[in-house]
Coordinates of C-alpha atoms and ligand atoms in Angstrom, one line a residue:
M1 CA 68.2 58.3 61.1
K2 CA 71.0 57.3 58.6
P3 CA 70.7 53.6 57.8
K4 CA 73.6 51.1 58.5
T5 CA 76.1 50.4 55.7
Y6 CA 76.4 46.9 54.7
K7 CA 79.7 45.5 52.7
L8 CA 80.4 42.9 50.3
R9 CA 81.3 39.7 51.7
I10 CA 84.4 38.5 49.9
G11 CA 86.7 35.6 51.0
G12 CA 85.3 36.1 54.7
E13 CA 86.4 39.9 54.6
W14 CA 83.9 42.9 54.6
V15 CA 84.7 45.0 51.8
D16 CA 83.5 48.1 49.9
A17 CA 82.5 48.1 46.4
S18 CA 85.3 49.2 44.3
S19 CA 82.9 51.4 42.3
G20 CA 82.1 53.4 45.5
N21 CA 78.5 53.3 44.6
S22 CA 75.6 52.1 46.9
F23 CA 71.9 51.8 47.0
V24 CA 69.3 51.7 50.0
S25 CA 66.8 49.0 50.7
V26 CA 63.5 50.6 52.1
N27 CA 60.4 49.1 53.7
P28 CA 57.8 48.9 50.8
A29 CA 54.8 49.5 53.4
N30 CA 56.6 52.8 54.5
P31 CA 59.4 53.8 52.0
G32 CA 60.7 56.7 54.1
Q33 CA 61.9 53.8 56.3
Q34 CA 65.6 52.9 55.1
L35 CA 66.5 49.3 56.3
G36 CA 70.3 49.7 55.2
R37 CA 72.8 51.1 52.6
F38 CA 74.4 48.3 50.3
Q39 CA 77.2 48.1 48.1
K40 CA 77.0 48.1 44.3
A41 CA 79.5 45.6 43.1
S42 CA 81.3 46.3 40.1
K43 CA 82.6 43.6 37.6
E44 CA 86.0 43.7 39.3
D45 CA 84.3 43.0 42.8
V46 CA 82.5 40.0 41.2
R47 CA 85.9 38.7 39.8
K48 CA 87.4 38.9 43.2
A49 CA 84.4 36.9 44.8
I50 CA 84.8 34.3 42.2
Y51 CA 88.6 34.2 43.0
A52 CA 87.8 33.7 46.7
A53 CA 85.1 30.9 45.8
E54 CA 87.9 29.3 43.7
S55 CA 90.4 29.6 46.4
A56 CA 87.8 28.0 49.0
F57 CA 87.0 25.1 46.5
D58 CA 89.7 22.2 47.5
R59 CA 89.2 22.7 51.1
W60 CA 85.3 22.6 51.1
S61 CA 85.0 19.8 48.3
G62 CA 87.3 17.9 50.3
T63 CA 85.5 18.0 53.5
P64 CA 83.5 15.1 54.1
A65 CA 79.8 15.5 53.0
P66 CA 78.3 14.6 56.4
K67 CA 80.5 17.5 57.8
R68 CA 79.1 19.7 55.4
G69 CA 75.6 18.9 56.1
L70 CA 76.2 19.3 59.9
I71 CA 76.8 23.0 59.2
L72 CA 73.7 23.3 57.3
L73 CA 72.1 21.5 60.3
R74 CA 73.6 23.9 62.6
A75 CA 72.3 27.1 60.5
A76 CA 68.9 25.6 60.5
Q77 CA 69.1 25.7 64.5
I78 CA 70.0 29.0 64.7
M79 CA 67.4 29.8 62.2
R80 CA 64.8 28.3 64.4
R81 CA 66.1 30.4 67.4
E82 CA 66.0 33.6 65.3
K83 CA 62.8 32.8 63.3
E84 CA 60.6 35.5 65.0
R85 CA 63.3 38.2 64.4
L86 CA 64.0 37.2 60.9
S87 CA 60.3 37.0 60.0
R88 CA 59.5 40.6 61.3
L89 CA 62.8 41.8 59.4
M90 CA 61.3 40.2 56.1
T91 CA 58.0 41.7 56.5
M92 CA 59.8 44.9 56.6
E93 CA 62.1 44.5 53.7
M94 CA 59.8 42.7 51.6
G95 CA 56.3 43.4 52.8
K96 CA 54.5 40.1 52.9
V97 CA 52.4 39.6 56.0
L98 CA 54.1 38.1 59.0
P99 CA 52.4 34.8 59.0
E100 CA 53.7 34.2 55.3
A101 CA 57.2 35.7 56.3
R102 CA 57.3 32.9 59.1
G103 CA 56.5 30.4 56.3
D104 CA 59.3 31.7 54.2
V105 CA 61.7 31.4 57.1
Q106 CA 60.4 28.1 57.9
E107 CA 60.9 26.9 54.2
A108 CA 64.4 28.0 54.5
I109 CA 65.0 25.8 57.7
D110 CA 63.2 22.9 56.2
M111 CA 65.6 23.0 53.1
L112 CA 68.6 23.3 55.4
E113 CA 67.4 20.4 57.4
Y114 CA 66.5 18.2 54.6
M115 CA 69.9 19.1 52.7
A116 CA 72.0 18.4 56.1
G117 CA 70.7 14.8 55.8
E118 CA 71.6 14.6 52.0
G119 CA 75.1 14.9 53.4
R120 CA 74.6 11.2 54.4
R121 CA 73.3 10.3 51.1
L122 CA 74.2 12.1 47.9
F123 CA 73.5 8.6 46.3
G124 CA 74.9 7.4 43.1
Y125 CA 74.4 4.0 41.9
T126 CA 76.3 0.7 41.2
T127 CA 75.2 -1.5 38.1
T128 CA 76.2 -4.4 36.0
S129 CA 78.7 -4.1 33.4
E130 CA 78.5 -6.0 29.9
L131 CA 82.0 -7.4 30.4
K132 CA 83.1 -9.9 33.0
E133 CA 85.4 -8.7 35.9
K134 CA 84.4 -5.2 35.1
F135 CA 82.7 -3.0 37.9
A136 CA 80.4 0.1 37.1
M137 CA 79.2 2.8 39.5
C138 CA 78.4 6.6 39.3
V139 CA 79.5 8.9 42.0
R140 CA 78.5 12.8 42.8
M141 CA 81.1 15.4 42.1
P142 CA 80.7 19.1 42.7
V143 CA 80.5 21.4 39.7
G144 CA 82.9 23.8 41.1
V145 CA 82.0 27.6 41.6
F146 CA 78.3 28.1 41.5
G147 CA 76.7 31.5 40.8
L148 CA 73.3 32.1 42.5
I149 CA 71.1 34.8 41.3
T150 CA 67.9 35.3 43.3
P151 CA 64.6 37.3 43.0
W152 CA 63.0 39.3 46.2
N153 CA 59.7 37.5 46.5
F154 CA 61.0 34.6 48.8
P155 CA 64.1 36.5 50.1
M156 CA 65.3 33.6 52.4
A157 CA 63.3 30.6 51.1
I158 CA 64.5 30.8 47.4
P159 CA 68.3 31.4 48.4
A160 CA 68.2 28.3 50.9
W161 CA 66.6 26.1 48.0
K162 CA 69.9 27.1 46.2
L163 CA 72.6 27.4 48.8
A164 CA 71.9 24.4 50.9
P165 CA 71.9 21.8 47.9
A166 CA 74.9 23.5 46.2
L167 CA 76.9 23.6 49.6
V168 CA 76.2 20.0 50.5
C169 CA 77.3 18.8 47.0
G170 CA 80.7 20.5 47.5
N171 CA 80.3 23.6 45.5
T172 CA 81.5 27.0 46.6
V173 CA 79.4 29.9 45.8
V174 CA 79.1 33.5 44.4
F175 CA 75.6 34.8 45.4
K176 CA 73.9 37.9 44.2
P177 CA 70.5 38.5 45.9
A178 CA 67.8 40.9 44.5
S179 CA 68.5 44.4 45.1
D180 CA 65.0 45.0 47.0
T181 CA 65.9 42.3 49.5
P182 CA 69.7 42.5 50.3
L183 CA 69.3 42.6 54.1
C184 CA 67.5 39.2 54.2
A185 CA 70.4 37.9 52.0
Y186 CA 73.0 39.1 54.6
E187 CA 70.9 37.5 57.3
L188 CA 71.0 34.1 55.7
V189 CA 74.7 34.2 54.8
G190 CA 75.8 35.4 58.3
I191 CA 73.9 32.7 59.8
L192 CA 75.8 30.1 57.6
E193 CA 78.9 31.6 58.9
K194 CA 77.9 31.5 62.3
A195 CA 77.2 27.8 61.9
G196 CA 80.9 27.3 60.9
L197 CA 81.0 27.7 56.9
P198 CA 84.7 28.4 56.3
K199 CA 85.5 31.7 54.7
G200 CA 85.3 32.1 51.0
V201 CA 82.8 29.3 50.7
V202 CA 79.8 31.8 50.1
N203 CA 80.8 35.2 48.9
L204 CA 77.9 37.7 48.7
V205 CA 77.8 40.3 46.1
T206 CA 75.0 42.9 46.1
G207 CA 74.3 45.5 43.3
E208 CA 72.8 45.8 39.9
G209 CA 71.4 42.7 37.8
G210 CA 72.9 44.2 34.7
V211 CA 76.4 44.5 36.1
A212 CA 77.1 42.0 39.2
G213 CA 74.5 39.5 37.9
A214 CA 75.8 39.7 34.2
E215 CA 79.3 39.3 35.2
I216 CA 78.4 36.1 37.1
V217 CA 76.4 34.8 34.0
K218 CA 79.3 35.3 31.6
N219 CA 82.4 34.9 33.7
K220 CA 84.0 31.6 32.3
R221 CA 85.4 30.7 36.0
I222 CA 82.0 30.0 37.1
G223 CA 80.8 26.3 36.4
G224 CA 77.2 26.5 37.2
I225 CA 74.3 29.1 37.3
S226 CA 71.1 28.6 39.3
F227 CA 68.8 31.5 38.4
T228 CA 65.3 32.3 39.6
G229 CA 63.6 35.4 38.2
S230 CA 61.7 36.8 35.1
R231 CA 61.5 35.1 31.8
D232 CA 63.4 38.0 30.1
V233 CA 66.4 38.0 32.6
G234 CA 66.2 34.1 32.3
E235 CA 66.6 34.3 28.4
F236 CA 69.7 36.7 29.1
V237 CA 71.1 34.0 31.2
M238 CA 70.5 31.2 28.7
K239 CA 72.1 33.3 25.9
N240 CA 75.2 34.4 27.9
A241 CA 76.3 31.6 30.1
G242 CA 78.3 30.0 27.4
L243 CA 78.6 26.1 28.2
K244 CA 78.0 26.4 32.2
K245 CA 75.4 24.3 33.9
V246 CA 72.3 26.5 33.9
G247 CA 69.1 25.9 36.0
L248 CA 66.2 28.3 35.3
E249 CA 63.4 28.9 37.6
L250 CA 61.1 31.6 35.8
G251 CA 57.7 33.1 35.6
G252 CA 54.2 31.8 35.7
K253 CA 50.6 32.5 34.6
N254 CA 49.2 30.0 36.9
G255 CA 45.4 28.8 36.7
I256 CA 42.8 27.2 38.9
I257 CA 40.2 25.2 37.3
V258 CA 36.8 25.2 39.4
M259 CA 34.3 22.7 38.1
D260 CA 30.6 22.5 38.5
D261 CA 31.0 19.7 40.7
A262 CA 33.5 21.4 43.1
D263 CA 32.9 22.3 46.8
L264 CA 32.6 26.0 46.3
K265 CA 33.5 27.0 49.7
L266 CA 36.9 25.0 49.7
A267 CA 37.5 26.6 45.9
L268 CA 36.8 29.8 47.2
E269 CA 39.3 29.9 50.0
G270 CA 41.9 28.4 47.6
V271 CA 41.2 30.9 44.9
V272 CA 41.9 33.7 47.3
W273 CA 44.9 32.6 49.0
G274 CA 46.3 31.5 45.5
A275 CA 45.5 34.7 44.2
Y276 CA 46.1 37.4 46.6
G277 CA 48.5 36.0 49.1
T278 CA 52.0 37.5 48.9
T279 CA 50.0 40.3 47.3
G280 CA 50.2 38.1 44.0
Q281 CA 53.9 38.3 43.9
R282 CA 54.5 34.4 44.0
C283 CA 55.7 32.5 41.1
T284 CA 52.9 30.1 41.8
A285 CA 50.2 32.7 42.1
A286 CA 47.0 32.1 40.6
S287 CA 46.2 34.8 38.1
R288 CA 43.6 33.1 35.8
I289 CA 40.6 31.5 37.6
I290 CA 38.9 29.3 35.1
V291 CA 35.3 28.7 36.0
H292 CA 32.6 26.4 34.5
E293 CA 30.0 28.7 33.2
K294 CA 27.3 26.5 35.1
I295 CA 28.5 28.0 38.5
R296 CA 29.0 31.4 37.4
E297 CA 25.7 33.1 39.3
K298 CA 27.0 31.2 42.3
F299 CA 30.6 31.6 42.6
E300 CA 31.2 35.1 41.0
P301 CA 29.5 37.1 43.9
M302 CA 31.1 34.6 46.4
L303 CA 34.6 35.6 45.1
V304 CA 33.6 39.4 44.6
K305 CA 32.5 39.4 48.5
A306 CA 35.8 37.6 49.6
V307 CA 37.9 39.9 47.6
K308 CA 36.2 43.2 48.6
A309 CA 36.6 42.0 52.3
L310 CA 40.6 41.9 52.1
R311 CA 42.3 44.5 54.3
L312 CA 45.4 46.2 52.9
G313 CA 48.1 47.4 55.1
N314 CA 51.4 46.8 56.7
G315 CA 52.3 43.2 56.9
L316 CA 53.2 43.6 60.6
N317 CA 49.6 44.3 61.7
K318 CA 47.5 41.5 62.6
T319 CA 44.5 42.9 60.9
T320 CA 46.2 43.0 57.5
D321 CA 45.4 40.2 54.7
V322 CA 47.3 42.0 51.8
G323 CA 50.5 43.6 52.2
P324 CA 52.2 46.2 49.8
L325 CA 53.8 45.2 46.4
I326 CA 57.8 45.4 46.4
N327 CA 58.1 49.0 44.8
R328 CA 56.6 51.7 42.8
K329 CA 57.6 50.2 39.5
A330 CA 55.5 47.1 40.6
V331 CA 52.3 49.4 41.4
E332 CA 52.7 51.1 38.0
K333 CA 53.1 47.7 36.2
T334 CA 49.8 46.2 38.0
H335 CA 47.9 49.6 37.3
M336 CA 49.1 49.4 33.6
Y337 CA 47.4 46.0 33.3
T338 CA 44.2 47.4 34.9
R339 CA 44.2 49.8 31.8
I340 CA 44.9 47.0 29.3
G341 CA 42.3 44.8 30.7
L342 CA 39.7 47.6 30.4
K343 CA 40.9 48.4 27.1
E344 CA 40.7 44.9 26.0
G345 CA 37.0 44.8 27.2
A346 CA 37.2 42.8 30.3
K347 CA 34.9 43.8 33.0
L348 CA 36.2 45.0 36.5
L349 CA 34.6 43.6 39.5
C350 CA 36.6 45.2 42.0
G351 CA 39.6 46.9 42.7
G352 CA 41.8 48.5 39.9
K353 CA 43.0 51.5 41.8
I354 CA 46.1 52.6 43.6
P355 CA 44.7 53.5 47.2
K356 CA 45.8 56.7 48.8
M357 CA 48.1 55.1 51.2
K358 CA 51.8 56.0 51.7
G359 CA 53.3 52.5 50.6
F360 CA 53.4 50.6 47.5
F361 CA 49.8 49.3 47.8
Y362 CA 47.3 48.2 45.0
E363 CA 43.9 47.3 45.5
P364 CA 43.2 43.7 45.1
T365 CA 41.7 43.4 41.6
L366 CA 39.5 41.0 39.9
F367 CA 38.5 41.0 36.2
T368 CA 35.7 38.8 34.6
D369 CA 34.6 38.1 31.0
V370 CA 38.1 37.5 30.3
N371 CA 39.3 35.6 27.2
I372 CA 42.7 33.7 26.2
K373 CA 43.6 36.4 23.6
M374 CA 43.7 39.3 26.2
R375 CA 47.0 40.1 27.4
I376 CA 45.6 40.0 31.0
A377 CA 45.1 36.3 30.3
Q378 CA 48.5 35.7 29.1
E379 CA 51.2 38.0 30.6
E380 CA 52.5 37.6 34.2
I381 CA 51.3 40.8 36.0
F382 CA 52.9 39.9 39.3
G383 CA 50.4 41.6 41.4
P384 CA 47.2 41.5 43.0
S385 CA 45.3 41.2 39.6
V386 CA 43.3 38.1 38.8
A387 CA 41.3 37.2 35.6
I388 CA 38.2 34.8 35.6
I389 CA 37.7 32.9 32.2
Y390 CA 34.3 31.2 31.9
V391 CA 34.5 27.7 30.1
S392 CA 31.8 25.2 29.2
S393 CA 33.6 21.8 29.8
L394 CA 36.7 20.2 31.3
D395 CA 38.3 19.9 27.7
E396 CA 37.9 23.7 27.2
A397 CA 39.3 24.3 31.0
I398 CA 42.3 22.4 30.1
E399 CA 42.7 24.1 26.8
V400 CA 42.7 27.5 28.4
M401 CA 44.9 26.4 31.2
N402 CA 47.4 25.2 28.7
S403 CA 46.9 28.3 26.3
V404 CA 50.0 30.4 28.1
R405 CA 53.7 30.3 27.2
Y406 CA 54.4 29.4 31.0
G407 CA 53.9 26.1 32.9
L408 CA 54.6 26.3 36.4
S409 CA 51.6 25.8 38.7
S410 CA 47.9 24.5 38.2
A411 CA 45.1 23.4 40.4
I412 CA 41.6 21.8 39.9
Y413 CA 38.7 21.7 42.3
T414 CA 36.4 19.0 41.6
N415 CA 34.6 16.1 43.0
D416 CA 35.0 13.9 40.2
V417 CA 38.1 11.5 40.3
D418 CA 38.1 11.3 36.4
N419 CA 38.1 15.0 35.9
A420 CA 41.0 15.1 38.5
F421 CA 43.2 12.4 36.5
R422 CA 42.4 13.7 33.2
A423 CA 43.9 17.3 34.7
I424 CA 46.8 15.5 36.0
E425 CA 47.4 13.8 32.5
R426 CA 47.0 16.7 30.5
I427 CA 47.8 19.9 32.2
E428 CA 51.2 21.3 30.9
A429 CA 52.6 22.5 34.4
G430 CA 55.4 21.4 36.8
L431 CA 52.9 21.2 39.5
T432 CA 49.3 20.3 39.6
Y433 CA 47.3 20.4 42.7
I434 CA 43.8 18.7 43.2
N435 CA 41.3 20.4 45.6
S436 CA 44.3 22.8 46.7
S437 CA 45.4 26.1 45.7
T438 CA 48.5 26.7 43.4
I439 CA 51.0 27.4 46.1
G440 CA 52.4 25.3 49.0
S441 CA 55.5 23.4 47.8
E442 CA 57.5 21.2 50.4
V443 CA 61.1 20.9 50.2
H444 CA 61.3 17.3 49.8
L445 CA 59.6 17.4 46.4
P446 CA 60.7 18.6 43.1
F447 CA 59.7 22.2 42.2
G448 CA 59.8 23.7 38.7
G449 CA 58.2 24.2 35.7
V450 CA 58.0 23.4 32.0
K451 CA 57.9 25.6 28.6
D452 CA 58.8 29.2 29.3
T453 CA 59.1 28.8 33.1
G454 CA 62.4 27.0 32.5
S455 CA 63.2 23.3 33.2
A456 CA 65.3 23.5 36.4
R457 CA 64.0 21.1 39.3
E458 CA 64.9 22.3 42.7
G459 CA 64.0 20.2 46.0
G460 CA 63.8 16.8 46.7
I461 CA 66.4 14.3 45.6
V462 CA 66.3 15.3 41.8
G463 CA 67.2 18.9 43.1
I464 CA 70.6 17.7 44.1
D465 CA 71.3 16.8 40.2
E466 CA 71.0 20.5 39.7
F467 CA 74.2 21.2 41.8
S468 CA 76.2 18.1 41.2
E469 CA 77.6 16.3 38.1
M470 CA 77.4 12.3 37.9
K471 CA 80.8 10.8 37.3
T472 CA 80.8 7.4 35.8
V473 CA 83.4 5.0 36.9
Y474 CA 84.4 1.6 35.5
I475 CA 86.8 -0.5 37.3
D476 CA 88.3 -3.6 35.0
Y477 CA 90.1 -6.2 37.2
S478 CA 90.3 -8.7 34.3
G479 CA 93.9 -7.9 33.6
R480 CA 93.3 -7.7 29.9
L481 CA 91.9 -5.0 27.4
Q482 CA 88.2 -5.4 27.2
K483 CA 86.2 -4.0 24.5
A484 CA 82.8 -2.9 25.4
Q485 CA 80.4 -3.2 22.4
I486 CA 83.0 -5.0 20.4
D487 CA 84.0 -8.1 22.2
K488 CA 81.4 -10.7 21.3
K489 CA 82.2 -13.8 23.0
I490 CA 81.4 -14.2 26.8
K491 CA 84.5 -16.0 27.7
Ligands
LIG501 P1 64.4 39.8 37.8 O1 64.4 38.5 36.7 O2 64.3 41.1 37.5 O3 65.4 39.6 38.9 C1 66.1 38.3 39.4 C2 67.5 38.4 39.7 O4 68.2 38.5 38.5 C3 67.8 39.8 40.5 O5 68.7 39.2 41.5 C4 68.4 40.6 39.6 O6 69.2 41.7 40.0 C5 69.1 39.8 38.6 N1 69.3 40.2 37.2 C6 68.6 41.2 36.9 N2 69.3 41.5 35.5 C7 70.1 40.6 35.3 C8 71.2 40.2 34.3 N3 71.1 41.0 33.0 N4 72.1 39.3 34.5 C9 72.0 38.6 35.6 N5 71.3 38.9 36.6 C10 70.2 39.7 36.6 O7 63.2 39.1 38.9 P2 62.3 39.5 40.1 O8 61.7 40.7 39.6 O9 63.3 39.7 41.1 O10 61.3 38.3 40.3 C11 60.2 38.2 39.9 C12 60.4 37.2 39.0 O11 60.9 35.9 39.3 C13 58.9 36.8 38.4 O12 58.9 36.6 37.0 C14 58.7 35.4 39.2 O13 57.7 34.7 38.5 C15 60.1 34.8 39.2 N6 60.0 33.9 40.2 C16 60.2 32.6 39.8 C17 60.1 31.4 40.5 C18 60.2 29.9 40.2 O14 60.8 29.3 41.1 N7 59.9 29.8 39.0 C19 60.0 31.9 42.0 C20 60.2 33.1 42.2 C21 60.1 34.1 41.5

């Protein structure tokens, strides 16, 4: 059956790409199933989307923030009603198992609701002035047209983490989703419009990163870019965005430390969930398990048994633990790292093969005897491939944790409060979990990384800073020229 054709959404109109080119989105568990045909926007199409966003800006930024928030709230209500349909569609397009897809949709709902409330806050602050009869405060202003560029691994949650704060702050948007999950993006934008978002406030352009994405990055009429994706493309964004406001959420090589005093059953659950959940395709996935050597003989067999028990399959099946990877390239990349690991001298405990299944599957893979010089201990694989590294002390564990270029998420399992606080203090990461896995962010807390993961902080109150500018206002009611720093005498 021919798949449905989806168009670009520019200025509230459905339009074809001027290039005439298109692509299809397929089900990674069953690549023969085509979910839709989508437009490949040209640079010209992106420019039209930017123009539409500019045209909608005055009206939208002039709409009171509580009213903007109300539209987000209505969108959240629609999503709640449609949660099951959206979750199933997400599993079909992205592959993650259905309970996780429900979590992804829920995260989008949570963010819409949270930012809806922000419409009645958007706090600035007032403060004192060093001069008499002078009032000082700062207020939040929108940035202008925001370019949002997103990956495929959280096809609704990540766009919502950007769209909701960008919109409540009064920006208009040009949104380019990843080419593996354009249908989820369509659904989300459709829901915002159903909730009452005026025409042109969000413009959706699908297509190639190097064409449509690059035009968003380079175009001088865009005021801010919020990008989530790989480190390499993040570097391209940084180099090409000129003087725009830029927020980058990039890759990770996250670790879980398991100390010799840890509750090993709890640690095991956290490791399996952190490492193989979403088939290892979370930016916060745990791909390094840093284990105290004293518990090697006990913990390693427990882990091998649990990993071997994971069932691969279509994410819609109740019996599936691990779904497919996103596409063939991801399977090849994961397999390449298996070969690299073996060549480097790591020992394969299980997995390491492409199973004979029709989708983009890869066996849950576990390496041991890995050291920090190996590429499998340094590079982001973004698949179900995990390295165990043994250490003899907390100091060494933290050194291993910090030995990578990335700094997104981290975790430690320990029952010693001193170990926990030392880890909080010394681990170089945006997130540290104690006795919990590396994943599980909540929308009202900041999310982001350090080092090569980029420095954006989305979510929570600080997330608003990414999508607004603080304007400082001085009101002098003294009736004379007062000079800050220069007028010495207090009259
Ligand atoms: P990617 O960098 O390949 O693509 C991300 C987006 O950028 C896509 O929409 C893509 O089309 C676009 N793009 C590609 N080239 C571009 C260019 N030259 N100019 C502008 N846009 C361009 O990443 P991906 O494969 O979609 O996602 C996986 C990566 O995202 C992983 O590295 C993962 O760790 C990271 N990620 C990070 C976070 C975080 O919050 N830190 C969250 C999720 C994913």
